[in-house]
Amino acid sequence: MSRRSSLGRARGLGSSRDGLHHWWTERLSALALVPLTVWFVASVVTMAGADYYAMRDWLGNPVVSGLLILVLVATFYHGALAAQVVIEDYIHIEWLKLFALLATKAAATLLGLAGVLAVLVVLFKG
Amino acid sequence: MPMSSQNRPLSPHLQVYRPQYTSVISIFHRITGVGLWAGTLLLVYWLVSAAIGAEAYETARDIIGSFLGRLCLFGWTVALFYHLCNGIRHLVWDIGLGLELRTSFYSGMAVLAGTVILTLVTWFAGYYVMGAFP
């Protein structure tokens, strides 16, 4: 029988660690993505079948490129948090779970970075 | 892990429950979310091709504009609008509203209707922009 209190044993375990922060940031990014997604779909529709020069003109507008960067960051941030939940729910082999968690975080970081860099390259190189 | 998780009661899981309307709506939020990950590959490819140059962009446009590309794009818009509508439903639940069975039944209906309407509007608008309707 340990002399530690129940609270002392529970502290630092499970969602008393950082589960709430994870939950909260997933909701905040979701909230940000509601207007961003509506804007994104509406603008992609206006770019349907656009040629290269129309596309460069569009991406050269700083309002467009700024909003696109927000879309990319919020999407991959939300996607990484959400993928973590799915992986933790279904994968119970410890090494595989760790690998999947790291792989999705790496994928989200690299894809987000590639997208943001592409937008910035067109914006600044014209 | 110190003295954790042994002999804890487990809630009955998928193999015990008969799928219900509300639970099917719920699992599709997750399925569409995973599917949207595939859609991000297309998005990043599209943007990167525009940064590389005219030739790369035209190739990307031809691939995305092909029949198979449009089919993927269609699936992507359906998944996106479903996840968007049901995501808003989840956010409303998170502030404690609409949790009654009857209300969640109707909001689920609204999610399905919203998905169909938004998808159709988007594709009609897309084809209109491309000059498909004289």
mmCIF file of C-alpha atoms in Angstrom:
data_model
loop_
_atom_site.group_PDB
_atom_site.id
_atom_site.type_symbol
_atom_site.label_atom_id
_atom_site.label_comp_id
_atom_site.label_asym_id
_atom_site.label_seq_id
_atom_site.Cartn_x
_atom_site.Cartn_y
_atom_site.Cartn_z
ATOM 1 C CA MET A 1 0.000 0.000 0.000
ATOM 2 C CA SER A 2 1.511 3.267 -1.118
ATOM 3 C CA ARG A 3 1.318 6.324 1.094
ATOM 4 C CA ARG A 4 0.828 8.545 -1.981
ATOM 5 C CA SER A 5 -2.587 10.084 -2.384
ATOM 6 C CA SER A 6 -4.844 9.179 -5.320
ATOM 7 C CA LEU A 7 -4.369 12.640 -6.785
ATOM 8 C CA GLY A 8 -0.597 12.351 -6.517
ATOM 9 C CA ARG A 9 -0.648 9.074 -8.441
ATOM 10 C CA ALA A 10 -2.994 10.416 -11.139
ATOM 11 C CA ARG A 11 -1.052 13.615 -11.814
ATOM 12 C CA GLY A 12 1.050 13.506 -14.949
ATOM 13 C CA LEU A 13 -0.806 10.526 -16.382
ATOM 14 C CA GLY A 14 -3.295 10.417 -19.225
ATOM 15 C CA SER A 15 -5.248 13.461 -20.198
ATOM 16 C CA SER A 16 -4.274 15.280 -17.031
ATOM 17 C CA ARG A 17 -0.976 15.837 -18.865
ATOM 18 C CA ASP A 18 -1.779 17.627 -22.097
ATOM 19 C CA GLY A 19 -4.962 16.033 -23.402
ATOM 20 C CA LEU A 20 -6.992 19.184 -22.934
ATOM 21 C CA HIS A 21 -4.527 21.271 -24.895
ATOM 22 C CA HIS A 22 -4.667 18.744 -27.738
ATOM 23 C CA TRP A 23 -8.466 18.744 -27.674
ATOM 24 C CA TRP A 24 -8.662 22.533 -27.529
ATOM 25 C CA THR A 25 -6.209 23.251 -30.368
ATOM 26 C CA GLU A 26 -7.964 20.680 -32.558
ATOM 27 C CA ARG A 27 -11.237 22.608 -32.028
ATOM 28 C CA LEU A 28 -9.617 26.006 -32.564
ATOM 29 C CA SER A 29 -8.028 24.920 -35.834
ATOM 30 C CA ALA A 30 -11.392 23.447 -36.874
ATOM 31 C CA LEU A 31 -13.082 26.769 -36.159
ATOM 32 C CA ALA A 32 -10.466 28.631 -38.211
ATOM 33 C CA LEU A 33 -10.893 26.138 -41.049
ATOM 34 C CA VAL A 34 -14.642 26.784 -41.418
ATOM 35 C CA PRO A 35 -14.311 30.214 -43.131
ATOM 36 C CA LEU A 36 -10.920 29.331 -44.659
ATOM 37 C CA THR A 37 -12.330 26.212 -46.348
ATOM 38 C CA VAL A 38 -15.325 28.102 -47.729
ATOM 39 C CA TRP A 39 -12.985 30.760 -49.161
ATOM 40 C CA PHE A 40 -10.616 28.108 -50.513
ATOM 41 C CA VAL A 41 -13.273 26.081 -52.347
ATOM 42 C CA ALA A 42 -14.910 29.221 -53.736
ATOM 43 C CA SER A 43 -11.598 30.499 -55.117
ATOM 44 C CA VAL A 44 -10.449 27.169 -56.510
ATOM 45 C CA VAL A 45 -13.760 27.007 -58.385
ATOM 46 C CA THR A 46 -13.019 30.374 -60.025
ATOM 47 C CA MET A 47 -9.596 28.942 -61.029
ATOM 48 C CA ALA A 48 -11.090 25.819 -62.662
ATOM 49 C CA GLY A 49 -9.148 25.146 -65.845
ATOM 50 C CA ALA A 50 -7.068 28.334 -65.477
ATOM 51 C CA ASP A 51 -3.850 28.508 -67.512
ATOM 52 C CA TYR A 52 -0.384 29.119 -66.066
ATOM 53 C CA TYR A 53 -0.448 32.904 -66.340
ATOM 54 C CA ALA A 54 -3.874 33.261 -64.733
ATOM 55 C CA MET A 55 -2.657 31.001 -61.939
ATOM 56 C CA ARG A 56 0.507 33.103 -61.375
ATOM 57 C CA ASP A 57 -1.515 36.316 -61.377
ATOM 58 C CA TRP A 58 -3.852 34.814 -58.803
ATOM 59 C CA LEU A 59 -1.037 33.555 -56.561
ATOM 60 C CA GLY A 60 0.769 36.894 -56.975
ATOM 61 C CA ASN A 61 -1.990 38.662 -55.060
ATOM 62 C CA PRO A 62 -0.772 38.888 -51.440
ATOM 63 C CA VAL A 63 -4.297 38.535 -50.045
ATOM 64 C CA VAL A 64 -4.697 35.244 -51.913
ATOM 65 C CA SER A 65 -1.256 33.934 -50.998
ATOM 66 C CA GLY A 66 -1.726 34.995 -47.370
ATOM 67 C CA LEU A 67 -5.059 33.195 -47.109
ATOM 68 C CA LEU A 68 -3.595 30.149 -48.874
ATOM 69 C CA ILE A 69 -0.790 29.988 -46.290
ATOM 70 C CA LEU A 70 -3.388 30.138 -43.509
ATOM 71 C CA VAL A 71 -5.334 27.341 -45.218
ATOM 72 C CA LEU A 72 -2.191 25.202 -45.477
ATOM 73 C CA VAL A 73 -1.018 25.774 -41.900
ATOM 74 C CA ALA A 74 -4.463 25.256 -40.329
ATOM 75 C CA THR A 75 -5.153 22.190 -42.499
ATOM 76 C CA PHE A 76 -1.916 20.368 -41.711
ATOM 77 C CA TYR A 77 -2.000 21.359 -38.043
ATOM 78 C CA HIS A 78 -5.568 20.086 -37.688
ATOM 79 C CA GLY A 79 -4.766 17.021 -39.809
ATOM 80 C CA ALA A 80 -1.757 16.088 -37.669
ATOM 81 C CA LEU A 81 -3.745 16.388 -34.424
ATOM 82 C CA ALA A 82 -6.648 14.405 -35.870
ATOM 83 C CA ALA A 83 -4.415 11.664 -37.314
ATOM 84 C CA GLN A 84 -2.844 11.287 -33.861
ATOM 85 C CA VAL A 85 -6.259 10.543 -32.330
ATOM 86 C CA VAL A 86 -7.092 7.974 -35.025
ATOM 87 C CA ILE A 87 -3.710 6.262 -34.657
ATOM 88 C CA GLU A 88 -3.958 6.147 -30.857
ATOM 89 C CA ASP A 89 -7.435 4.639 -31.142
ATOM 90 C CA TYR A 90 -6.605 1.821 -33.546
ATOM 91 C CA ILE A 91 -2.902 0.956 -33.325
ATOM 92 C CA HIS A 92 -1.964 -0.817 -30.110
ATOM 93 C CA ILE A 93 1.459 -2.194 -31.031
ATOM 94 C CA GLU A 94 3.751 0.252 -29.277
ATOM 95 C CA TRP A 95 6.594 0.581 -31.822
ATOM 96 C CA LEU A 96 4.159 0.744 -34.755
ATOM 97 C CA LYS A 97 2.071 3.384 -33.003
ATOM 98 C CA LEU A 98 5.156 5.494 -32.319
ATOM 99 C CA PHE A 99 6.299 5.110 -35.922
ATOM 100 C CA ALA A 100 2.866 6.081 -37.283
ATOM 101 C CA LEU A 101 2.659 9.111 -34.974
ATOM 102 C CA LEU A 102 6.081 10.363 -36.031
ATOM 103 C CA ALA A 103 5.444 9.602 -39.711
ATOM 104 C CA THR A 104 2.171 11.576 -39.808
ATOM 105 C CA LYS A 105 3.767 14.519 -37.999
ATOM 106 C CA ALA A 106 6.684 14.460 -40.450
ATOM 107 C CA ALA A 107 4.304 14.207 -43.425
ATOM 108 C CA ALA A 108 2.165 17.098 -42.170
ATOM 109 C CA THR A 109 5.252 19.257 -41.579
ATOM 110 C CA LEU A 110 6.859 18.499 -44.948
ATOM 111 C CA LEU A 111 3.673 18.828 -47.023
ATOM 112 C CA GLY A 112 2.725 22.049 -45.248
ATOM 113 C CA LEU A 113 6.215 23.438 -45.754
ATOM 114 C CA ALA A 114 6.224 22.483 -49.453
ATOM 115 C CA GLY A 115 2.862 24.186 -49.963
ATOM 116 C CA VAL A 116 3.849 27.366 -48.120
ATOM 117 C CA LEU A 117 7.202 27.583 -49.944
ATOM 118 C CA ALA A 118 5.476 27.103 -53.309
ATOM 119 C CA VAL A 119 3.083 29.961 -52.542
ATOM 120 C CA LEU A 120 5.941 32.225 -51.390
ATOM 121 C CA VAL A 121 8.095 31.401 -54.433
ATOM 122 C CA VAL A 122 5.329 32.471 -56.816
ATOM 123 C CA LEU A 123 4.549 35.554 -54.713
ATOM 124 C CA PHE A 124 8.121 36.853 -54.592
ATOM 125 C CA LYS A 125 9.553 35.611 -57.885
ATOM 126 C CA GLY A 126 6.460 36.567 -59.890
ATOM 127 C CA MET B 1 3.236 2.587 -16.394
ATOM 128 C CA PRO B 2 2.626 2.250 -12.655
ATOM 129 C CA MET B 3 -0.368 0.106 -11.668
ATOM 130 C CA SER B 4 -2.473 1.345 -14.571
ATOM 131 C CA SER B 5 -5.164 -0.021 -16.831
ATOM 132 C CA GLN B 6 -5.566 -3.616 -15.604
ATOM 133 C CA ASN B 7 -9.075 -5.042 -15.242
ATOM 134 C CA ARG B 8 -10.712 -1.781 -16.051
ATOM 135 C CA PRO B 9 -14.251 -2.128 -17.397
ATOM 136 C CA LEU B 10 -14.394 -1.765 -21.170
ATOM 137 C CA SER B 11 -17.351 -0.272 -22.989
ATOM 138 C CA PRO B 12 -18.932 -2.572 -25.577
ATOM 139 C CA HIS B 13 -17.368 -1.903 -28.949
ATOM 140 C CA LEU B 14 -18.239 -1.978 -32.651
ATOM 141 C CA GLN B 15 -18.722 -5.740 -32.959
ATOM 142 C CA VAL B 16 -21.447 -5.642 -30.283
ATOM 143 C CA TYR B 17 -23.530 -2.760 -31.562
ATOM 144 C CA ARG B 18 -25.765 -2.826 -34.618
ATOM 145 C CA PRO B 19 -24.831 0.182 -36.776
ATOM 146 C CA GLN B 20 -27.306 3.004 -36.266
ATOM 147 C CA TYR B 21 -28.002 6.124 -38.292
ATOM 148 C CA THR B 22 -26.184 8.365 -35.780
ATOM 149 C CA SER B 23 -23.190 6.057 -35.367
ATOM 150 C CA VAL B 24 -22.772 5.729 -39.143
ATOM 151 C CA ILE B 25 -22.830 9.535 -39.499
ATOM 152 C CA SER B 26 -20.206 9.634 -36.772
ATOM 153 C CA ILE B 27 -17.756 7.112 -38.226
ATOM 154 C CA PHE B 28 -17.953 8.817 -41.614
ATOM 155 C CA HIS B 29 -16.564 11.962 -39.990
ATOM 156 C CA ARG B 30 -13.413 9.979 -39.300
ATOM 157 C CA ILE B 31 -13.388 8.207 -42.667
ATOM 158 C CA THR B 32 -13.742 11.481 -44.588
ATOM 159 C CA GLY B 33 -11.085 13.058 -42.367
ATOM 160 C CA VAL B 34 -8.601 10.343 -43.301
ATOM 161 C CA GLY B 35 -9.640 10.694 -46.953
ATOM 162 C CA LEU B 36 -8.966 14.430 -46.862
ATOM 163 C CA TRP B 37 -5.335 13.633 -46.118
ATOM 164 C CA ALA B 38 -5.129 12.162 -49.635
ATOM 165 C CA GLY B 39 -6.676 15.344 -50.999
ATOM 166 C CA THR B 40 -3.905 17.451 -49.460
ATOM 167 C CA LEU B 41 -1.385 15.631 -51.686
ATOM 168 C CA LEU B 42 -3.255 16.924 -54.733
ATOM 169 C CA LEU B 43 -3.374 20.458 -53.292
ATOM 170 C CA VAL B 44 0.357 20.569 -52.558
ATOM 171 C CA TYR B 45 1.179 19.057 -55.965
ATOM 172 C CA TRP B 46 -0.952 21.744 -57.659
ATOM 173 C CA LEU B 47 0.769 24.612 -55.788
ATOM 174 C CA VAL B 48 4.299 23.216 -56.187
ATOM 175 C CA SER B 49 3.768 22.713 -59.929
ATOM 176 C CA ALA B 50 2.855 26.414 -60.257
ATOM 177 C CA ALA B 51 6.087 27.325 -58.446
ATOM 178 C CA ILE B 52 8.214 25.090 -60.719
ATOM 179 C CA GLY B 53 7.050 26.537 -64.034
ATOM 180 C CA ALA B 54 4.626 26.593 -66.948
ATOM 181 C CA GLU B 55 5.328 23.078 -68.170
ATOM 182 C CA ALA B 56 4.983 21.446 -64.743
ATOM 183 C CA TYR B 57 1.782 23.397 -64.126
ATOM 184 C CA GLU B 58 0.203 22.372 -67.439
ATOM 185 C CA THR B 59 1.051 18.726 -66.653
ATOM 186 C CA ALA B 60 -0.565 19.022 -63.220
ATOM 187 C CA ARG B 61 -3.613 20.695 -64.753
ATOM 188 C CA ASP B 62 -3.956 17.906 -67.337
ATOM 189 C CA ILE B 63 -3.665 15.208 -64.655
ATOM 190 C CA ILE B 64 -6.128 16.897 -62.304
ATOM 191 C CA GLY B 65 -8.452 17.747 -65.211
ATOM 192 C CA SER B 66 -8.473 14.179 -66.582
ATOM 193 C CA PHE B 67 -11.483 11.933 -65.992
ATOM 194 C CA LEU B 68 -9.733 10.115 -63.151
ATOM 195 C CA GLY B 69 -8.507 13.427 -61.727
ATOM 196 C CA ARG B 70 -12.009 14.867 -61.745
ATOM 197 C CA LEU B 71 -13.336 11.714 -60.105
ATOM 198 C CA CYS B 72 -10.772 12.147 -57.283
ATOM 199 C CA LEU B 73 -11.650 15.834 -57.078
ATOM 200 C CA PHE B 74 -15.349 14.974 -56.844
ATOM 201 C CA GLY B 75 -14.712 12.494 -54.019
ATOM 202 C CA TRP B 76 -12.555 15.111 -52.345
ATOM 203 C CA THR B 77 -15.305 17.771 -52.446
ATOM 204 C CA VAL B 78 -17.880 15.314 -51.062
ATOM 205 C CA ALA B 79 -15.517 14.362 -48.195
ATOM 206 C CA LEU B 80 -14.602 18.003 -47.578
ATOM 207 C CA PHE B 81 -18.193 19.243 -47.370
ATOM 208 C CA TYR B 82 -19.261 16.299 -45.229
ATOM 209 C CA HIS B 83 -16.372 16.894 -42.819
ATOM 210 C CA LEU B 84 -17.056 20.645 -42.831
ATOM 211 C CA CYS B 85 -20.800 20.305 -42.100
ATOM 212 C CA ASN B 86 -20.397 17.539 -39.540
ATOM 213 C CA GLY B 87 -17.436 19.416 -38.040
ATOM 214 C CA ILE B 88 -19.676 22.426 -37.410
ATOM 215 C CA ARG B 89 -22.197 19.999 -35.834
ATOM 216 C CA HIS B 90 -19.411 18.754 -33.539
ATOM 217 C CA LEU B 91 -18.402 22.306 -32.590
ATOM 218 C CA VAL B 92 -22.005 23.070 -31.632
ATOM 219 C CA TRP B 93 -22.057 19.896 -29.515
ATOM 220 C CA ASP B 94 -18.807 21.004 -27.889
ATOM 221 C CA ILE B 95 -20.477 24.129 -26.496
ATOM 222 C CA GLY B 96 -23.206 21.864 -25.116
ATOM 223 C CA LEU B 97 -26.009 22.458 -27.600
ATOM 224 C CA GLY B 98 -28.059 20.066 -29.707
ATOM 225 C CA LEU B 99 -27.161 16.906 -27.814
ATOM 226 C CA GLU B 100 -30.751 15.588 -27.533
ATOM 227 C CA LEU B 101 -31.420 12.483 -29.596
ATOM 228 C CA ARG B 102 -34.105 14.111 -31.735
ATOM 229 C CA THR B 103 -32.000 17.222 -32.390
ATOM 230 C CA SER B 104 -28.910 15.213 -33.294
ATOM 231 C CA PHE B 105 -31.058 13.130 -35.642
ATOM 232 C CA TYR B 106 -32.173 16.258 -37.497
ATOM 233 C CA SER B 107 -28.728 17.874 -37.477
ATOM 234 C CA GLY B 108 -27.398 14.650 -39.016
ATOM 235 C CA MET B 109 -30.010 15.018 -41.765
ATOM 236 C CA ALA B 110 -28.859 18.627 -42.237
ATOM 237 C CA VAL B 111 -25.262 17.421 -42.619
ATOM 238 C CA LEU B 112 -26.272 15.004 -45.387
ATOM 239 C CA ALA B 113 -28.389 17.619 -47.146
ATOM 240 C CA GLY B 114 -25.660 20.249 -46.796
ATOM 241 C CA THR B 115 -23.073 17.887 -48.275
ATOM 242 C CA VAL B 116 -25.204 17.153 -51.350
ATOM 243 C CA ILE B 117 -26.196 20.798 -51.916
ATOM 244 C CA LEU B 118 -22.693 22.260 -51.442
ATOM 245 C CA THR B 119 -21.144 19.587 -53.681
ATOM 246 C CA LEU B 120 -23.669 20.199 -56.474
ATOM 247 C CA VAL B 121 -23.349 24.007 -56.229
ATOM 248 C CA THR B 122 -19.545 23.762 -56.329
ATOM 249 C CA TRP B 123 -19.495 21.524 -59.399
ATOM 250 C CA PHE B 124 -22.100 23.515 -61.286
ATOM 251 C CA ALA B 125 -20.119 26.675 -60.512
ATOM 252 C CA GLY B 126 -16.868 25.004 -61.619
ATOM 253 C CA TYR B 127 -18.309 23.892 -64.953
ATOM 254 C CA TYR B 128 -19.930 27.312 -65.386
ATOM 255 C CA VAL B 129 -16.543 29.019 -64.915
ATOM 256 C CA MET B 130 -15.047 26.661 -67.497
ATOM 257 C CA GLY B 131 -17.774 27.698 -69.934
ATOM 258 C CA ALA B 132 -19.640 24.397 -70.053
ATOM 259 C CA PHE B 133 -22.998 26.182 -70.155
ATOM 260 C CA PRO B 134 -23.454 28.581 -73.068
#
